[in-house]
Amino acid sequence: MNILLIGSGGREHALAWRLSQSPLCEALYAAPGNPGITEHAKCVDLDVTDHQAVIEFCADHSIGFVVVGPEAPLVDGLADSLRGKGVIVFGPNADAAILEGSKGFVKDLCAKENIPTAAYARHTSKADALADLPRFGLPVVIKADGLAAGKGVIIAETDTDAREAVEYMFTGGFGDAGAEVVIEEFMSGEEASFFAISDGTNVIPFGSAQDHKRVGDGDTGPNTGGMGAYSPARVLSAELEVEVMRRIIHPTVAAMAREGRPYQGVLFAGLMLTSEGPKLIEYNCRFGDPECQVLMMRFAGDLVALLHAASLENGLANPPAVELKADTALTVVMAANGYPGTPEKGGRITLPDVDDAKIFHAGTAINDGSLVANGGRVLNVTALGHTVTEAQTKAYETVDSIEFPTGFCRRDIGWRDVERERS
Ligand code: AMP
Ligand code: GLY
């Protein structure tokens, strides 16, 4: 079949790589794609906010299957528009993508279904939110309800910071996303990401990962989209994964189906592993970036078969095998200087030939025939190893052979499990 992949990041490069390897894939197109993706797909200049243009492209190119990478087109209803025309899509409709689009919706769903998560309150009035703060103690977590590009969460350590965070959100600090604010109890523990694939009724686990959100070594500095990840997250033991499926994922998928908004696609749960067991921090309605890169590195099955089955009603009743190698995959994000603020664009990059690592492109471009940085997160250097330590060593060997003078990376990706392996 002919396949269209929507997106342009490192996540989509990793997806394009695996999709193109499937015997079911005849022609692969990516909109808009990136220079790395051109190795596996024909990149097309298509405005994905123009649903009619995407529908016409699919008709003109006999596209049998669309895979949507990022959340914005899903929350914007691109999957609905395509399904409305009979196109098979991997990714939820807008009324199901609300699991990422509204934090308040998820909290209410958790309360109804008894899904473990932090205590919370939703507020649309600043005065009510300020009055409600004290009962949560300190630290307290203040969140903009809507999509805020991963930046709409403030953890306040003092009363003053908490009040300022509420003021900031209600005065439009995160735009429309902050018209409603969610206040949450602070949970402590180690974080892990867990992935599951659902056809709306059936749901199967798809592995775990740990991201590194802070920009600096030792988890310091501002939050980013993710500076590196590894998979599997060993802290999420097989027993805990079973508990997460039973107490969090299954009840969510069942509740969404009952509400008449079945969730089709990948469900990405951000978890806090607390002393009381795993609790849900948030949902995303897509693969993580860079978590997808490490999952794809471990994936050994037919990605088209799996994602296509998940896009059909009851398609996962007898699911194709999810084959994830037992090895650890680790990815290091190379970012442009300035990130997560304004990244320096145009810096030249020279890539080595490597065969025991994969260099996924994110924010790159070709300028006058040269590869240059064209975004915040630029490259994802990804390696496999029998241990985290081995995967880390291999990934950094490749990082060190890349010439990218206007870029930087963290030097400690995987540190938690590297320390655990040492002891
Ligand atoms: P989110 O965008 O909801 O994933 O939140 C971003 C980050 O804020 C998470 O990865 C956590 O590190 C932190 N966070 C969010 N909610 C809580 C909470 N209730 N308790 C502790 N940390 C939290
Ligand atoms: N790396 C975190 C995310 O994709 O949301």
PDB file of C-alpha atoms and ligand atoms in Angstrom, residues 103 107 117-119 139-144 149-155 183-189 191 211 213-214 223 268 270-272 280-284, ligand 1:
ATOM      1  CA  LYS A 103      -5.543  17.866  31.215  1.00  0.00           C
ATOM      2  CA  LYS A 107      -8.296  14.219  35.582  1.00  0.00           C
ATOM      3  CA  THR A 117      -3.227   9.965  39.742  1.00  0.00           C
ATOM      4  CA  ALA A 118      -2.526  13.131  41.768  1.00  0.00           C
ATOM      5  CA  ALA A 119      -5.408  14.880  43.614  1.00  0.00           C
ATOM      6  CA  PRO A 139       5.302  22.074  46.398  1.00  0.00           C
ATOM      7  CA  VAL A 140       2.189  22.389  44.263  1.00  0.00           C
ATOM      8  CA  VAL A 141       1.755  21.793  40.533  1.00  0.00           C
ATOM      9  CA  ILE A 142      -0.067  24.354  38.371  1.00  0.00           C
ATOM     10  CA  LYS A 143      -0.989  23.377  34.802  1.00  0.00           C
ATOM     11  CA  ALA A 144      -2.565  25.128  31.845  1.00  0.00           C
ATOM     12  CA  ALA A 149       3.972  22.717  23.622  1.00  0.00           C
ATOM     13  CA  GLY A 150       5.040  20.827  26.737  1.00  0.00           C
ATOM     14  CA  LYS A 151       5.647  24.043  28.660  1.00  0.00           C
ATOM     15  CA  GLY A 152       2.346  24.556  30.485  1.00  0.00           C
ATOM     16  CA  VAL A 153       3.392  23.007  33.810  1.00  0.00           C
ATOM     17  CA  ILE A 154       4.810  24.971  36.736  1.00  0.00           C
ATOM     18  CA  ILE A 155       5.992  23.291  39.935  1.00  0.00           C
ATOM     19  CA  ILE A 183      -3.999  22.535  40.337  1.00  0.00           C
ATOM     20  CA  GLU A 184      -2.435  19.245  41.372  1.00  0.00           C
ATOM     21  CA  GLU A 185      -0.950  17.598  44.408  1.00  0.00           C
ATOM     22  CA  PHE A 186       2.818  17.118  43.955  1.00  0.00           C
ATOM     23  CA  MET A 187       3.809  13.456  43.513  1.00  0.00           C
ATOM     24  CA  SER A 188       7.337  12.291  44.231  1.00  0.00           C
ATOM     25  CA  GLY A 189       9.071   9.327  42.632  1.00  0.00           C
ATOM     26  CA  GLU A 191       9.229   9.080  36.125  1.00  0.00           C
ATOM     27  CA  ASP A 211      13.209  10.656  28.917  1.00  0.00           C
ATOM     28  CA  LYS A 213      13.502  16.613  30.146  1.00  0.00           C
ATOM     29  CA  ARG A 214      15.967  19.128  31.587  1.00  0.00           C
ATOM     30  CA  ASN A 223      12.614  21.847  30.654  1.00  0.00           C
ATOM     31  CA  PHE A 268       1.590   7.433  25.780  1.00  0.00           C
ATOM     32  CA  GLY A 270       3.659   9.666  31.593  1.00  0.00           C
ATOM     33  CA  LEU A 271       3.919   7.850  34.927  1.00  0.00           C
ATOM     34  CA  MET A 272       5.220   8.674  38.381  1.00  0.00           C
ATOM     35  CA  LEU A 280      -0.642   8.767  35.878  1.00  0.00           C
ATOM     36  CA  ILE A 281       0.941  12.199  35.350  1.00  0.00           C
ATOM     37  CA  GLU A 282      -0.474  12.829  31.895  1.00  0.00           C
ATOM     38  CA  TYR A 283      -1.434  11.265  28.591  1.00  0.00           C
ATOM     39  CA  ASN A 284      -0.128  12.037  25.127  1.00  0.00           C
TER      40      ASN A 284
HETATM   41  P1  AMP B   1       3.339  17.125  31.973  1.00  0.00           P
HETATM   42  O1  AMP B   1       3.453  18.145  30.859  1.00  0.00           O
HETATM   43  O2  AMP B   1       1.981  17.013  32.579  1.00  0.00           O
HETATM   44  O3  AMP B   1       4.018  15.823  31.646  1.00  0.00           O
HETATM   45  O4  AMP B   1       4.276  17.673  33.127  1.00  0.00           O
HETATM   46  C1  AMP B   1       5.625  17.968  32.881  1.00  0.00           C
HETATM   47  C2  AMP B   1       6.451  17.469  34.030  1.00  0.00           C
HETATM   48  O5  AMP B   1       6.016  18.090  35.232  1.00  0.00           O
HETATM   49  C3  AMP B   1       6.300  15.984  34.290  1.00  0.00           C
HETATM   50  O6  AMP B   1       7.144  15.249  33.473  1.00  0.00           O
HETATM   51  C4  AMP B   1       6.687  15.908  35.734  1.00  0.00           C
HETATM   52  O7  AMP B   1       8.094  15.955  35.874  1.00  0.00           O
HETATM   53  C5  AMP B   1       6.139  17.176  36.304  1.00  0.00           C
HETATM   54  N1  AMP B   1       4.827  16.966  36.916  1.00  0.00           N
HETATM   55  C6  AMP B   1       3.611  17.109  36.333  1.00  0.00           C
HETATM   56  N2  AMP B   1       2.622  16.828  37.203  1.00  0.00           N
HETATM   57  C7  AMP B   1       3.216  16.505  38.370  1.00  0.00           C
HETATM   58  C8  AMP B   1       2.739  16.139  39.677  1.00  0.00           C
HETATM   59  N3  AMP B   1       1.434  16.090  39.956  1.00  0.00           N
HETATM   60  N4  AMP B   1       3.656  15.891  40.628  1.00  0.00           N
HETATM   61  C9  AMP B   1       4.965  15.970  40.374  1.00  0.00           C
HETATM   62  N5  AMP B   1       5.495  16.321  39.189  1.00  0.00           N
HETATM   63  C10 AMP B   1       4.631  16.586  38.192  1.00  0.00           C
END
